[in-house]
Short mmCIF file of C-alpha atoms in Angstrom, two decimals:
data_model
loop_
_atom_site.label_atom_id
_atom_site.label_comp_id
_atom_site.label_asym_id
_atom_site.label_seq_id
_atom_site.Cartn_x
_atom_site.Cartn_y
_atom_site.Cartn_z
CA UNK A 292 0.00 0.00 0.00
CA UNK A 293 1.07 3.33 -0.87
CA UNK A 294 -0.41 6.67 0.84
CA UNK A 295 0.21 9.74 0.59
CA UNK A 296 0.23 12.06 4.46
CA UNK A 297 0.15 15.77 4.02
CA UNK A 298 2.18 17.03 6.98
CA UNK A 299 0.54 20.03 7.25
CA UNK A 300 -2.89 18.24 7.52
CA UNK A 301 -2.41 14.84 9.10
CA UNK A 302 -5.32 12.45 8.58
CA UNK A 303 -5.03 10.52 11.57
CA UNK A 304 -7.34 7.91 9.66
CA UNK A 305 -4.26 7.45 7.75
CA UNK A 306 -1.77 6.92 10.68
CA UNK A 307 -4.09 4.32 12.26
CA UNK A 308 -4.10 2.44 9.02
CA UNK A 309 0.44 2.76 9.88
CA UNK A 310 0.06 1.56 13.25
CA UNK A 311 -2.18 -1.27 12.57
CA UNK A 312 0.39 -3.02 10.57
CA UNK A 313 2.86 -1.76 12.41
CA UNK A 314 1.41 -3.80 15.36
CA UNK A 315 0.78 -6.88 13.49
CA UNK A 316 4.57 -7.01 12.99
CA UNK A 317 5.01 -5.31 9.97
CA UNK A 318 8.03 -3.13 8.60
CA UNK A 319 6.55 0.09 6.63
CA UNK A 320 8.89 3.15 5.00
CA UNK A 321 8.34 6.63 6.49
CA UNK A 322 9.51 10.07 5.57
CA UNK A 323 12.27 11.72 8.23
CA UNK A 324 13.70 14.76 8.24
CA UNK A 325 16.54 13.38 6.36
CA UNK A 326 16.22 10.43 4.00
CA UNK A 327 13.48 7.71 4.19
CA UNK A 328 13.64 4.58 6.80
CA UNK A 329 12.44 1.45 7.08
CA UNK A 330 10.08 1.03 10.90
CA UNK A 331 8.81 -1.27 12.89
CA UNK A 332 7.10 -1.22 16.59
CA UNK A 333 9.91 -1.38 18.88
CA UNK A 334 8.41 -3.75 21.34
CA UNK A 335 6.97 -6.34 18.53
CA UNK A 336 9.66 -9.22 18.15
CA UNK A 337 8.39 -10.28 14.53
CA UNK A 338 8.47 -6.67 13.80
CA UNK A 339 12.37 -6.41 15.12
CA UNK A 340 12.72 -9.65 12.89
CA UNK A 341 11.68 -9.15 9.59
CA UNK A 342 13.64 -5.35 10.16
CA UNK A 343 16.62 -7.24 10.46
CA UNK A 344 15.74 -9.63 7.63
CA UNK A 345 15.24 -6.58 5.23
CA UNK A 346 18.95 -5.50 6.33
CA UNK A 347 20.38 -9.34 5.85
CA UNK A 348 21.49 -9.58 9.53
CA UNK A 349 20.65 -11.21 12.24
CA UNK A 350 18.54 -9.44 14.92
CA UNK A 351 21.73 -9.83 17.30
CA UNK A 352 23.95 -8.50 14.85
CA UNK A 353 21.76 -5.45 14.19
CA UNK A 354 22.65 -1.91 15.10
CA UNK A 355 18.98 -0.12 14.58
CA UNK A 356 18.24 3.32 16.59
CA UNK A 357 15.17 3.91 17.72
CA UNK A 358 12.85 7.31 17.28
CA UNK A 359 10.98 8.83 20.16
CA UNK A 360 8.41 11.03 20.68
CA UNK A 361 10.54 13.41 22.98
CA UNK A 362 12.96 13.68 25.68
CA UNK A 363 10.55 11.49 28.20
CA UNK A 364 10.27 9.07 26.67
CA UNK A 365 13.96 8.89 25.66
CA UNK A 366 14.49 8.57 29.26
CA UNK A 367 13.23 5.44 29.03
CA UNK A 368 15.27 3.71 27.28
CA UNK A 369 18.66 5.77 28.12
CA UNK A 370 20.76 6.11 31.49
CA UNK A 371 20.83 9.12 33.14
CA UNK A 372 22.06 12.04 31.15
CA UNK A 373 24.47 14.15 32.59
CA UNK A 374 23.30 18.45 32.44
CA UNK A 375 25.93 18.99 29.31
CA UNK A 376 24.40 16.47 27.22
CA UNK A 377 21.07 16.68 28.03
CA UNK A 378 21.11 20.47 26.99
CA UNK A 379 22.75 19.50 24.25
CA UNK A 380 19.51 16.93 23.07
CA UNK A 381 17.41 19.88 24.31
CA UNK A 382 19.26 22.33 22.23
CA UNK A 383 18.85 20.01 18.99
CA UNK A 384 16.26 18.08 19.21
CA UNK A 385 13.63 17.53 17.00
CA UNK A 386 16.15 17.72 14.29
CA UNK A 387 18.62 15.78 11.98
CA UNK A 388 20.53 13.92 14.48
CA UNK A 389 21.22 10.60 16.01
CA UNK A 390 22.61 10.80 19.07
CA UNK A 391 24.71 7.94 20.60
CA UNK A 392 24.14 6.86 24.07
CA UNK A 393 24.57 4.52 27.01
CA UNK A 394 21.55 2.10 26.93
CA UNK A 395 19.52 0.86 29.98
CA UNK A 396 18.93 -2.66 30.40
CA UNK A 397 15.73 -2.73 28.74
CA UNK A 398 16.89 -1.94 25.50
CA UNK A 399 18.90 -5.15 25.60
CA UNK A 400 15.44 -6.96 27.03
CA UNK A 401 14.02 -5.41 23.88
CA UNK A 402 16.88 -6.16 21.30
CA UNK A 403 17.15 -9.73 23.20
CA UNK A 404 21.00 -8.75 22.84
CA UNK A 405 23.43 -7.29 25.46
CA UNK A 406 23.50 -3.26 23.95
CA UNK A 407 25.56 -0.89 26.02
CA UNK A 408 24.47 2.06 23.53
CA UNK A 409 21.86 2.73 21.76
CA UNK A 410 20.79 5.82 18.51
CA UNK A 411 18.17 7.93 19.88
CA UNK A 412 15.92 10.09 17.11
CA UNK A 413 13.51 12.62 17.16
CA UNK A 414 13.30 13.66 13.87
CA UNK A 415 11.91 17.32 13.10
CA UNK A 416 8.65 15.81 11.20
CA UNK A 417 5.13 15.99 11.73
CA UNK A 418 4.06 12.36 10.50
CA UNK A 419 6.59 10.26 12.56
CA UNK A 420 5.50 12.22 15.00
CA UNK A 421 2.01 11.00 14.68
CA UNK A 422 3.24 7.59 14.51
CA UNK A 423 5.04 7.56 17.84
CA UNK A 424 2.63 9.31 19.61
CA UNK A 425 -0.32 6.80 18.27
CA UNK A 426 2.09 3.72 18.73
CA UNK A 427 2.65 4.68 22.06
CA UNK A 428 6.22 3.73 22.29
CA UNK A 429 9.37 4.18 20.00
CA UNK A 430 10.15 2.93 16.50
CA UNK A 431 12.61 0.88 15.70
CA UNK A 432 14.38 2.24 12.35
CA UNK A 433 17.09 1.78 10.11
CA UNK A 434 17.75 3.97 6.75
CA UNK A 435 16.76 2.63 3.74
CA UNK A 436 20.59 3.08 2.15
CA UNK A 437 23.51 1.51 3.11
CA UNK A 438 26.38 4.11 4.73
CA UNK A 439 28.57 3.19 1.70
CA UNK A 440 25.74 3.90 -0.70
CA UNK A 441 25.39 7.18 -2.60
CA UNK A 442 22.00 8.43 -1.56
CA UNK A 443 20.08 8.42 -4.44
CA UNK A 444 16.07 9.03 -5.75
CA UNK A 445 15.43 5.42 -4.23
CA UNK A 446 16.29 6.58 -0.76
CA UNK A 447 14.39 9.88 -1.20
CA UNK A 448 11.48 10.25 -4.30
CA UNK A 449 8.43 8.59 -3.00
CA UNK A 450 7.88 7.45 -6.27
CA UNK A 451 10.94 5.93 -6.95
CA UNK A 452 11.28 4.44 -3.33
CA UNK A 453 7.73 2.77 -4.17
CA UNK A 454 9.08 1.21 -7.71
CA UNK A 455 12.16 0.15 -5.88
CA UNK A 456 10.59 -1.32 -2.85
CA UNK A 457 7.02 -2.35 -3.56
CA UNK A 458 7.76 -6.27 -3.47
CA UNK A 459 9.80 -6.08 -0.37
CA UNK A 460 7.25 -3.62 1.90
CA UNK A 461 3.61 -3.25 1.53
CA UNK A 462 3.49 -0.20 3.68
CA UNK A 463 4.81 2.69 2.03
CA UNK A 464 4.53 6.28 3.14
CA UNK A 465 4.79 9.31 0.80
CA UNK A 466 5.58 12.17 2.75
CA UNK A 467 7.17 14.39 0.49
CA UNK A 468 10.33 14.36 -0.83
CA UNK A 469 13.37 13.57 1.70
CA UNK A 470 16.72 15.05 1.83
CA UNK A 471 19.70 13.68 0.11
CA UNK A 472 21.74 13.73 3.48
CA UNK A 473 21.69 11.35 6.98
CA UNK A 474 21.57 12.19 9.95
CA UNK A 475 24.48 13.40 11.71
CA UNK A 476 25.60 10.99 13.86
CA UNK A 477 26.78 12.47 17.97
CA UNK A 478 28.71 9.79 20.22
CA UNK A 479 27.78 10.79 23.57
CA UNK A 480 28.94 7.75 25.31
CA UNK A 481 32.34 8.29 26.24
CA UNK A 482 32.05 11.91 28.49
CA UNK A 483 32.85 14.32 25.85
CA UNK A 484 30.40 14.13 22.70
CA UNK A 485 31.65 13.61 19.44
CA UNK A 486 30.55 13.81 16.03
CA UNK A 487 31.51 10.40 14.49
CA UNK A 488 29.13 11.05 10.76
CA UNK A 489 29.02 14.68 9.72
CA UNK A 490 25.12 14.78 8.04
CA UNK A 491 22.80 17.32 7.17
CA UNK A 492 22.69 18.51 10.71
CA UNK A 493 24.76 21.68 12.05
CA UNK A 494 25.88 21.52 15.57
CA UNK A 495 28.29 23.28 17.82
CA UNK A 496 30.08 20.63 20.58
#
């Protein structure tokens, strides 16, 4: 299925029709505020499954982040935050970013996989938005590109992401064209934070 979600006038018909599959295990392709990804429900182990099995890994091997509704709930799922860094994730977020950081021990409970760290998102868009805040909990989400891969119409034309990836997902988003740049990628793990993938976000550290 392919719909189209004006973020400026979100048909919440439309985001229950998301969630449902997205509780019945399914992975679907949403719009970010960089280039498209590929979601599931976080706490559904077929959904975790078949996200790894469109990457070709093995759940345990995985390295997905996961996309929150806000800084609550990213408490969650996240140790403590020191006052530098949670400023900083104040400061930023929603926006283009991915920030790195020590996991609690229900991620691994989640991820059935010892995870000392884990990618938080909140992306700076008004349908994923929707989505978490329906689902009720965080998405699980990897990009639809590869990092070695040049990003490309498939990871960011509707259209051509649909053509590409019809056979593969039957949930398909069209939110608009995406941006031809990932995330940028913060490491805040290790005391000081550091910018390990330089993407289309700006930040001062």
């Amino acid at each position: 299925m392919f719909i189209e979600i004006n973020p400026n006038n979100i048909d919440q018909r439309l985001i229950q029709q998301a969630i449902t599959e997205l509780r019945k295990g399914e992975i679907i392709i949403i719009p970010t505020d960089t280039v498209y990804a590929v979601a599931c429900d976080m706490k559904h182990k077929k959904g975790l499954a078949n996200l790894a099995k469109f990457k070709s890994l093995k759940l345990n091997k995985a390295n997905f982040s996961i996309i929150c509704e806000d800084l609550s709930q990213v408490a969650d799922y996240v140790k403590q935050l020191d006052r530098v860094i949670f400023r900083i994730l104040k400061q930023n977020l929603p926006g283009p970013f991915t920030f790195v950081l020590e996991a609690t021990n229900e991620v691994s409970k989640i991820f059935d996989v010892s995870k000392k760290e884990i990618g938080i998102r909140i992306p700076d868009n008004k349908i994923v938005a929707a989505l978490v805040a329906e689902l009720g909990n965080p998405l699980a989400v990897t990009s639809l590109h590869d990092d070695e891969d040049e990003i490309t119409d498939y990871f960011v034309d509707p259209a051509a992401i649909y053509e590409r990836y019809d056979d593969e997902i039957s949930f398909i988003i069209d939110g608009g064209m995406g941006h031809l740049e990932a995330s940028t990628i913060v490491d805040c793990t290790q005391g000081q934070p550091e910018i390990i993938r330089q993407g289309i976000g700006k930040i001062e550290l």
